[in-house]
Amino acid sequence: MRYISTRGGIEPLSFREAVMTGLAPDGGLLLPETVPRLPVQTLEAWKGLTYQDLAAEIFSLYADDIPEDDLRHLLTSSYASFRHPEVTPLVSLGDIYILELFHGPTLAFKDLALQFLGNLFQYLLRQNGGKMNILGATSGDTGSAAIYGVRGKENINIFILHPHRKISRIQELQMTTVPDANVFNIAVQGTFDQAQAIVKAIFNDLPFKASYSLGAINSINWARVLAQVVYYFYAYFRLASDRGGGEVLMAVPTGNFGDIFAGYLAKRMGLPIRRLILATNENNILTRFVRAGDYSLGQVVPTYSPSMDIQVASNFERYLYYLYDQDPARVKEAMAAFQETGRLSFSPEEVSSVGKDFSSTSVSREETLSTIRHFWQERRYLLDPHTAVGVRAGLLCQEDHLPLICLATAHPAKFGEAVQAAIGEKVKLPPPLMGLTDKPSRCTILPAEVEAVKAFIRSHALR
Ligand SMILES: *Cc1c(COP(=O)(O)O)cnc(C)c1O
């Protein structure tokens, strides 16, 4: 399988190159040249596979330059860190199903991709004898999942910037209590946007980037998307064994369009998803896009689901490529226009084509809390605020009594304050979060300046 850029400006890459490249040099995102359409017999044959075996089948379609035994080994060790034997169990609540994606080491769905990506980086570096310094900024969940993905790995150091005292205490402790020597937490004295701008500026300094072999772990990495395709299939097969085949709906709480884009790929591969329900909080640019063809920037407002408090969805360009009939010239032009004006608009024909794959609704803060409260009181099931946004949107967008699978993207204890506000009780901490406050923590506080962060990297990077 070869990989191309959504903007058409590069020679095709292999899977290995695509993983190491991250963002395409022409500014576009990488996609496989073709998305294989699976015959019904293949779906039938995959039905009973374990999570790891299913992952190996899906990866081998897209990563044909890695021997299958090696892939299997990488996937098995990546998911051994999950606390549930099924990795992503599907829980039935009667009329809806919850796909629990939070059994990894940092209790959010990002572990599914980043546990694997860490192992894959280490494997590729071992083969080419290289070293890598990962640099990223986080407003919460990504940082800890990335740190847990590469902690203790040889030939990799990781530098994660977070805004000093502006993330939740639990999120901060999850990152700063990791004792491995290859992990460097930097608290910048500024906002998340400043931290992100510093990271961007450093990546744009190409000589610096090259001499320190800087690598990125953000959600545009193709291997992250691919790892997320697996649980859509897995959930479908678990449901099918419960109530037979047929079409389903899947509701996905969405921020950067990464998770739901994986669902779109699964649908393109032939998984019978009638529609993907794109759930947003009050930051609803993607809902406006699906419903009215209006993709225009607004102000970010803080909500109870901070990992979805996003306006520019970094994976949206991948979907645009398919909406524009795989025409990279149109994507390039649209992205330039968006850069310029902060908006894109779509014709009624395009909106109706979007509607074949997606429906969408935006969920308010109040509805988020009332959904958590309702599911706790009526069913004794505790939703985290992100999952609650997805569940609420899923129920509102139900059609034809189709089975509904809602993706649960975080453990409720990770966002305990909001959950407590909803149900009026303290949330019990699961073992990975217990005792965090007693552990020694390490973090370097730096001014929000590019030069200060560069100097820190110079003195701690692997060369
Ligand atoms: C990152 C995140 C999301 C949003 O996922 P995207 O891939 O950015 O759409 C939703 N819920 C939680 C808990 C997250 O950490």
Coordinates of C-alpha atoms and ligand atoms in Angstrom, one line a residue:
M1 CA 0.0 0.0 0.0
R2 CA 1.3 3.4 -0.9
Y3 CA 0.4 6.7 0.8
I4 CA -0.5 10.0 -0.9
S5 CA -1.1 13.5 0.3
T6 CA -4.6 15.1 0.4
R7 CA -3.0 18.0 -1.5
G8 CA -1.3 15.9 -4.1
G9 CA 2.2 17.4 -3.8
I10 CA 4.4 14.4 -2.9
E11 CA 5.7 11.2 -4.3
P12 CA 3.8 8.2 -2.8
L13 CA 5.3 6.8 0.4
S14 CA 5.4 3.4 2.0
F15 CA 3.6 2.7 5.3
R16 CA 6.9 3.0 7.2
E17 CA 7.6 6.3 5.7
A18 CA 4.1 7.5 6.3
V19 CA 4.3 6.7 10.0
M20 CA 7.6 8.5 10.4
T21 CA 6.5 11.5 8.3
G22 CA 3.4 12.5 10.1
L23 CA 2.3 15.6 8.2
A24 CA 3.0 15.5 4.5
P25 CA 5.7 18.0 3.4
D26 CA 3.2 19.8 1.1
G27 CA 1.1 20.6 4.2
G28 CA -1.5 17.9 3.5
L29 CA -2.4 14.7 5.4
L30 CA -1.5 11.2 4.3
L31 CA -4.0 8.7 3.0
P32 CA -3.8 5.3 1.5
E33 CA -3.9 5.3 -2.3
T34 CA -7.0 3.0 -2.1
V35 CA -9.3 1.9 0.7
P36 CA -9.9 -1.8 0.2
R37 CA -13.6 -2.8 0.0
L38 CA -14.0 -6.0 1.9
P39 CA -16.2 -8.8 0.5
V40 CA -18.9 -10.2 2.8
Q41 CA -16.9 -13.4 3.2
T42 CA -14.1 -11.5 4.8
L43 CA -16.4 -9.9 7.4
E44 CA -17.8 -13.3 8.0
A45 CA -14.4 -14.8 8.6
W46 CA -13.3 -12.0 11.0
K47 CA -16.4 -12.3 13.2
G48 CA -14.9 -14.4 15.9
L49 CA -11.4 -13.0 16.1
T50 CA -9.9 -11.6 19.3
Y51 CA -9.2 -7.8 19.3
Q52 CA -5.5 -8.4 18.6
D53 CA -6.1 -10.9 15.8
L54 CA -8.6 -8.5 14.2
A55 CA -6.2 -5.7 14.5
A56 CA -3.5 -7.8 12.7
E57 CA -5.8 -8.5 9.8
I58 CA -6.7 -4.8 9.4
F59 CA -3.2 -3.6 9.7
S60 CA -1.8 -6.1 7.3
L61 CA -4.1 -4.6 4.6
Y62 CA -2.4 -1.2 5.0
A63 CA 1.1 -2.0 6.4
D64 CA 2.3 -4.5 3.9
D65 CA 6.0 -3.5 4.4
I66 CA 6.0 -4.9 7.9
P67 CA 6.2 -8.7 8.3
E68 CA 2.9 -10.1 9.6
D69 CA 4.6 -11.8 12.6
D70 CA 6.2 -8.6 13.7
L71 CA 2.8 -6.8 13.4
R72 CA 1.1 -9.4 15.5
H73 CA 3.8 -9.2 18.1
L74 CA 3.6 -5.3 18.2
L75 CA -0.2 -5.4 18.5
T76 CA -0.2 -8.1 21.2
S77 CA 2.3 -6.3 23.4
S78 CA 0.5 -2.9 22.8
Y79 CA -2.9 -4.2 24.1
A80 CA -1.4 -6.3 26.9
S81 CA -1.4 -3.0 29.0
F82 CA -5.2 -2.9 28.9
R83 CA -7.1 -3.9 32.0
H84 CA -9.9 -5.7 30.2
P85 CA -9.3 -9.0 28.3
E86 CA -11.5 -7.9 25.4
V87 CA -9.5 -4.6 25.2
T88 CA -12.7 -2.6 24.1
P89 CA -15.7 -4.4 25.6
L90 CA -19.2 -3.7 24.3
V91 CA -21.7 -3.2 27.2
S92 CA -25.5 -3.6 26.6
L93 CA -27.7 -1.1 28.4
G94 CA -30.9 -2.6 26.9
D95 CA -31.8 -0.3 24.0
I96 CA -28.3 1.1 23.4
Y97 CA -24.7 -0.3 23.5
I98 CA -21.7 1.4 25.0
L99 CA -18.3 0.6 23.5
E100 CA -15.9 1.1 26.4
L101 CA -12.6 2.6 25.0
F102 CA -11.1 3.6 28.3
H103 CA -9.4 0.5 29.7
G104 CA -5.9 1.6 28.7
P105 CA -3.3 3.0 31.1
T106 CA -4.5 6.6 30.9
L107 CA -8.2 5.9 30.8
A108 CA -9.1 7.5 27.5
F109 CA -9.5 6.2 24.0
K110 CA -6.2 7.8 22.8
D111 CA -4.4 4.8 24.5
L112 CA -5.7 2.5 21.7
A113 CA -3.6 4.4 19.2
L114 CA -0.7 5.6 21.3
Q115 CA 0.2 2.4 23.0
F116 CA 0.6 0.9 19.5
L117 CA 2.4 4.0 18.0
G118 CA 5.0 3.9 20.8
N119 CA 5.9 0.3 20.1
L120 CA 5.8 0.9 16.3
F121 CA 8.3 3.9 16.6
Q122 CA 10.6 1.8 18.7
Y123 CA 10.5 -1.1 16.3
L124 CA 11.2 1.2 13.2
L125 CA 14.0 3.0 15.0
R126 CA 15.6 -0.3 16.0
Q127 CA 15.7 -1.3 12.4
N128 CA 17.2 1.9 11.0
G129 CA 19.4 2.6 13.9
G130 CA 17.9 6.1 14.5
K131 CA 16.9 8.1 17.5
M132 CA 13.9 10.3 17.9
N133 CA 12.8 13.2 20.1
I134 CA 9.0 13.5 20.3
L135 CA 7.7 17.0 20.9
G136 CA 4.0 17.9 21.6
A137 CA 1.7 20.2 23.4
T138 CA -1.4 19.0 25.3
S139 CA -4.5 20.5 26.9
G140 CA -5.0 17.2 28.8
D141 CA -5.6 13.7 27.4
T142 CA -3.1 13.4 24.5
G143 CA -0.1 14.2 26.6
S144 CA -0.5 11.5 29.2
A145 CA -1.5 8.9 26.5
A146 CA 1.6 9.8 24.5
I147 CA 3.9 9.6 27.6
Y148 CA 2.5 6.2 28.5
G149 CA 3.0 5.1 24.9
V150 CA 6.7 5.7 24.9
R151 CA 7.8 5.7 28.6
G152 CA 10.9 3.6 29.0
K153 CA 11.4 3.0 25.3
E154 CA 15.0 3.0 24.0
N155 CA 16.1 5.6 21.4
I156 CA 13.1 7.8 22.1
N157 CA 12.8 10.9 24.4
I158 CA 9.5 12.7 24.8
F159 CA 8.9 16.4 25.6
I160 CA 5.4 17.4 26.4
L161 CA 4.4 21.0 27.0
H162 CA 1.3 21.8 29.0
P163 CA 0.0 25.2 30.2
H164 CA 1.2 25.6 33.8
R165 CA -1.7 25.1 36.3
K166 CA -4.2 25.2 33.5
I167 CA -5.0 21.5 33.2
S168 CA -6.8 19.4 35.7
R169 CA -4.8 18.2 38.7
I170 CA -5.4 14.6 37.7
Q171 CA -4.2 15.2 34.1
E172 CA -1.1 17.0 35.4
L173 CA -0.3 14.2 37.9
Q174 CA -0.9 11.5 35.3
M175 CA 2.0 13.0 33.3
T176 CA 4.4 14.3 35.9
T177 CA 4.5 11.1 38.1
V178 CA 5.9 9.0 35.3
P179 CA 9.4 8.3 36.6
D180 CA 11.1 7.1 33.3
A181 CA 14.2 9.0 32.4
N182 CA 13.1 9.5 28.8
V183 CA 10.1 11.6 29.8
F184 CA 10.3 15.4 30.1
N185 CA 7.3 17.4 31.2
I186 CA 7.5 21.1 30.5
A187 CA 4.9 23.5 32.1
V188 CA 4.9 26.7 30.2
Q189 CA 3.9 29.9 31.9
G190 CA 1.1 30.7 29.5
T191 CA -2.0 29.3 27.8
F192 CA -2.5 26.1 25.8
D193 CA -2.5 28.1 22.6
Q194 CA 0.9 29.6 23.5
A195 CA 2.3 26.1 24.2
Q196 CA 0.9 24.9 20.9
A197 CA 2.3 27.9 19.0
I198 CA 5.8 27.2 20.5
V199 CA 5.6 23.6 19.3
K200 CA 4.6 24.7 15.8
A201 CA 7.4 27.3 15.7
I202 CA 10.0 24.7 16.6
F203 CA 8.7 22.2 14.0
N204 CA 8.9 25.0 11.4
D205 CA 12.6 25.5 12.2
L206 CA 13.6 22.8 9.7
P207 CA 17.3 22.7 10.5
F208 CA 16.5 22.3 14.3
K209 CA 13.9 19.7 13.5
A210 CA 16.4 17.7 11.4
S211 CA 19.3 17.9 13.8
Y212 CA 17.2 16.7 16.8
S213 CA 15.1 14.2 14.8
L214 CA 11.9 15.7 16.1
G215 CA 8.9 13.5 15.8
A216 CA 5.2 14.3 16.3
I217 CA 2.5 12.2 17.9
N218 CA -0.6 14.3 17.2
S219 CA -3.8 12.9 15.8
I220 CA -2.8 13.4 12.2
N221 CA -0.4 10.4 12.2
W222 CA -1.8 7.8 9.9
A223 CA -1.0 4.9 12.3
R224 CA -3.2 6.5 14.9
V225 CA -6.2 6.6 12.6
L226 CA -5.6 3.0 11.5
A227 CA -5.4 1.7 15.1
Q228 CA -8.8 3.3 15.7
V229 CA -10.5 1.6 12.7
V230 CA -10.1 -1.7 14.6
Y231 CA -12.7 -1.1 17.4
Y232 CA -15.4 -0.1 14.9
F233 CA -15.2 -3.6 13.4
Y234 CA -14.8 -5.2 16.8
A235 CA -17.9 -3.5 18.2
Y236 CA -19.9 -4.5 15.2
F237 CA -18.9 -8.2 15.5
R238 CA -19.7 -8.2 19.2
L239 CA -23.1 -6.7 18.5
A240 CA -23.8 -9.1 15.7
S241 CA -23.1 -12.1 17.9
D242 CA -25.7 -10.7 20.3
R243 CA -28.5 -9.9 17.9
G244 CA -27.5 -10.9 14.3
G245 CA -26.2 -8.9 11.4
G246 CA -27.7 -5.9 9.7
E247 CA -27.0 -2.1 9.8
V248 CA -26.1 -0.2 12.9
L249 CA -25.7 3.4 14.0
M250 CA -22.5 4.5 15.8
A251 CA -22.4 7.8 17.8
V252 CA -19.0 9.4 18.2
P253 CA -18.1 12.4 20.5
T254 CA -15.9 14.4 18.2
G255 CA -13.2 17.1 18.5
N256 CA -10.4 16.8 15.9
F257 CA -12.4 14.4 13.6
G258 CA -9.8 11.7 14.2
D259 CA -11.9 9.1 15.9
I260 CA -14.9 9.5 13.7
F261 CA -12.8 9.6 10.5
A262 CA -11.6 6.0 11.5
G263 CA -15.3 5.1 11.6
Y264 CA -15.8 6.6 8.1
L265 CA -13.0 4.4 6.8
A266 CA -14.5 1.3 8.4
K267 CA -17.8 2.2 6.6
R268 CA -15.9 2.7 3.3
M269 CA -14.3 -0.7 3.8
G270 CA -17.8 -2.2 3.9
L271 CA -18.7 -2.3 7.6
P272 CA -22.6 -1.9 7.6
I273 CA -22.8 1.4 9.5
R274 CA -26.0 3.1 8.3
R275 CA -24.7 6.4 9.6
L276 CA -22.1 7.8 11.9
I277 CA -23.6 10.2 14.4
L278 CA -21.2 13.1 14.9
A279 CA -21.7 14.5 18.4
T280 CA -20.3 17.9 19.4
N281 CA -20.5 20.0 22.5
E282 CA -21.2 23.8 22.2
N283 CA -18.1 24.0 20.0
N284 CA -20.3 22.9 17.1
I285 CA -18.5 23.8 13.8
L286 CA -18.7 20.2 12.6
T287 CA -22.4 20.0 13.4
R288 CA -23.0 23.1 11.4
F289 CA -21.0 21.5 8.6
V290 CA -23.0 18.3 8.5
R291 CA -26.4 19.9 8.8
A292 CA -26.0 23.1 6.7
G293 CA -22.7 22.9 4.9
D294 CA -21.3 25.7 7.0
Y295 CA -17.8 25.1 8.2
S296 CA -16.8 28.4 9.8
L297 CA -14.7 29.2 12.8
G298 CA -16.2 30.4 16.0
Q299 CA -14.8 31.2 19.4
V300 CA -13.8 28.2 21.6
V301 CA -16.0 28.0 24.6
P302 CA -15.0 25.9 27.6
T303 CA -17.4 23.0 28.4
Y304 CA -17.5 19.9 30.6
S305 CA -15.9 17.9 27.7
P306 CA -12.6 19.8 27.3
S307 CA -11.1 17.3 24.8
M308 CA -13.7 18.4 22.4
D309 CA -13.3 22.1 22.9
I310 CA -11.9 22.5 19.4
Q311 CA -12.8 24.7 16.4
V312 CA -10.3 23.6 13.7
A313 CA -10.6 19.8 13.4
S314 CA -7.2 18.7 12.2
N315 CA -8.4 15.5 10.5
F316 CA -11.3 17.2 8.6
E317 CA -9.1 17.6 5.5
R318 CA -8.9 13.8 5.2
Y319 CA -12.7 13.6 4.9
L320 CA -12.7 16.6 2.5
Y321 CA -10.5 14.6 0.1
Y322 CA -13.3 12.0 -0.3
L323 CA -16.1 14.5 -0.3
Y324 CA -14.3 16.2 -3.2
D325 CA -14.1 12.9 -5.2
Q326 CA -10.4 12.4 -4.3
D327 CA -9.4 15.6 -6.2
P328 CA -6.3 17.0 -4.4
A329 CA -6.4 20.2 -6.4
R330 CA -9.8 21.1 -4.9
V331 CA -8.6 20.2 -1.4
K332 CA -5.6 22.4 -1.7
E333 CA -7.7 25.3 -3.0
A334 CA -10.3 24.8 -0.2
M335 CA -7.7 24.7 2.6
A336 CA -6.0 27.8 1.3
A337 CA -9.4 29.6 1.2
F338 CA -10.1 28.4 4.8
Q339 CA -6.7 29.6 5.9
E340 CA -7.6 33.0 4.4
T341 CA -11.2 33.5 5.5
G342 CA -11.8 31.0 8.3
R343 CA -14.8 29.5 6.5
L344 CA -15.8 27.0 3.9
S345 CA -19.3 26.5 2.5
F346 CA -20.8 23.6 0.7
S347 CA -23.5 23.2 -1.9
P348 CA -26.8 21.5 -1.2
E349 CA -25.6 18.5 -3.3
E350 CA -22.5 18.2 -1.1
V351 CA -24.5 18.5 2.1
S352 CA -26.8 15.7 0.9
S353 CA -23.7 13.6 0.1
V354 CA -22.4 14.2 3.6
G355 CA -25.8 13.2 5.0
K356 CA -25.4 9.7 3.5
D357 CA -22.6 9.0 5.9
F358 CA -23.2 11.3 8.9
S359 CA -25.9 12.9 11.0
S360 CA -25.1 15.3 13.7
T361 CA -26.3 17.3 16.7
S362 CA -24.6 19.5 19.2
V363 CA -25.2 19.0 23.0
S364 CA -25.3 21.7 25.6
R365 CA -23.5 21.7 28.9
E366 CA -26.8 21.3 30.7
E367 CA -27.9 18.4 28.5
T368 CA -24.5 16.8 29.2
L369 CA -25.0 16.8 32.9
S370 CA -28.7 15.7 32.7
T371 CA -27.7 12.8 30.5
I372 CA -25.0 11.7 33.0
R373 CA -27.6 12.0 35.9
H374 CA -30.3 10.1 34.0
F375 CA -28.1 7.2 33.1
W376 CA -26.8 7.0 36.7
Q377 CA -30.3 7.1 38.2
E378 CA -32.1 4.9 35.8
R379 CA -29.4 2.4 34.8
R380 CA -26.6 2.7 37.3
Y381 CA -24.2 3.3 34.5
L382 CA -21.8 6.2 34.9
L383 CA -20.9 8.2 31.7
D384 CA -18.0 10.6 31.4
P385 CA -19.0 14.0 30.0
H386 CA -17.5 13.3 26.5
T387 CA -19.4 10.0 26.3
A388 CA -22.5 11.7 27.6
V389 CA -22.4 14.1 24.6
G390 CA -22.2 11.1 22.3
V391 CA -25.0 9.2 24.0
R392 CA -27.3 12.2 24.0
A393 CA -26.6 12.9 20.3
G394 CA -27.0 9.2 19.5
L395 CA -30.5 9.1 21.1
L396 CA -31.6 12.3 19.3
C397 CA -30.4 11.0 15.9
Q398 CA -31.7 7.5 16.2
E399 CA -33.5 6.2 13.0
D400 CA -35.5 3.1 12.0
H401 CA -35.0 1.4 15.4
L402 CA -31.5 0.4 14.3
P403 CA -29.1 -0.8 17.0
L404 CA -27.1 2.1 18.4
I405 CA -23.5 1.8 19.6
C406 CA -22.1 4.8 21.5
L407 CA -18.4 5.2 21.8
A408 CA -17.3 5.8 25.4
T409 CA -14.0 7.8 25.1
A410 CA -13.0 8.3 28.7
H411 CA -13.5 6.8 32.2
P412 CA -15.9 8.9 34.3
A413 CA -13.3 9.3 37.1
K414 CA -11.0 11.2 34.7
F415 CA -13.5 14.0 34.7
G416 CA -14.8 13.5 38.2
E417 CA -15.7 17.1 39.0
A418 CA -18.2 17.3 36.2
V419 CA -19.6 13.9 37.0
Q420 CA -19.9 14.8 40.6
A421 CA -21.8 18.0 39.6
A422 CA -24.2 15.8 37.7
I423 CA -24.9 13.1 40.2
G424 CA -24.1 14.8 43.5
E425 CA -21.7 12.0 44.6
K426 CA -18.0 11.7 44.6
V427 CA -16.7 9.4 41.8
K428 CA -14.7 6.4 43.0
L429 CA -11.2 6.4 41.6
P430 CA -10.0 3.3 39.7
P431 CA -6.6 1.8 40.6
P432 CA -4.6 3.7 37.9
L433 CA -5.7 7.0 39.5
M434 CA -5.3 6.0 43.1
G435 CA -2.4 7.3 45.0
L436 CA -1.2 9.7 42.3
T437 CA -0.9 12.5 44.8
D438 CA 1.5 10.5 46.9
K439 CA 3.9 9.8 44.0
P440 CA 7.0 11.9 43.4
S441 CA 6.4 14.2 40.4
R442 CA 8.8 15.8 37.9
C443 CA 8.2 18.9 35.8
T444 CA 10.2 21.8 34.5
I445 CA 8.6 25.2 34.5
L446 CA 9.6 27.5 31.6
P447 CA 8.6 30.9 30.3
A448 CA 6.3 30.7 27.2
E449 CA 9.1 31.4 24.8
V450 CA 10.4 29.4 21.9
E451 CA 14.0 30.0 22.8
A452 CA 13.6 28.7 26.3
V453 CA 12.0 25.5 25.1
K454 CA 14.6 25.0 22.4
A455 CA 17.4 25.4 24.9
F456 CA 15.8 22.8 27.1
I457 CA 15.5 20.4 24.2
R458 CA 19.1 21.0 23.2
S459 CA 20.4 19.9 26.6
H460 CA 18.1 16.9 27.0
A461 CA 17.5 15.5 23.6
L462 CA 18.9 12.2 22.3
R463 CA 21.5 12.8 19.5
Ligands
LIG1 C1 -9.5 13.4 22.2 C2 -10.8 13.0 22.8 C3 -12.1 13.1 22.1 C4 -12.1 13.7 20.7 O1 -11.5 12.8 19.7 P1 -11.2 13.3 18.3 O2 -10.4 12.2 17.6 O3 -10.3 14.5 18.5 O4 -12.4 13.6 17.6 C5 -13.2 12.8 22.7 N1 -13.2 12.3 24.0 C6 -12.1 12.2 24.7 C7 -12.2 11.7 26.1 C8 -10.9 12.6 24.2 O5 -9.7 12.5 24.9

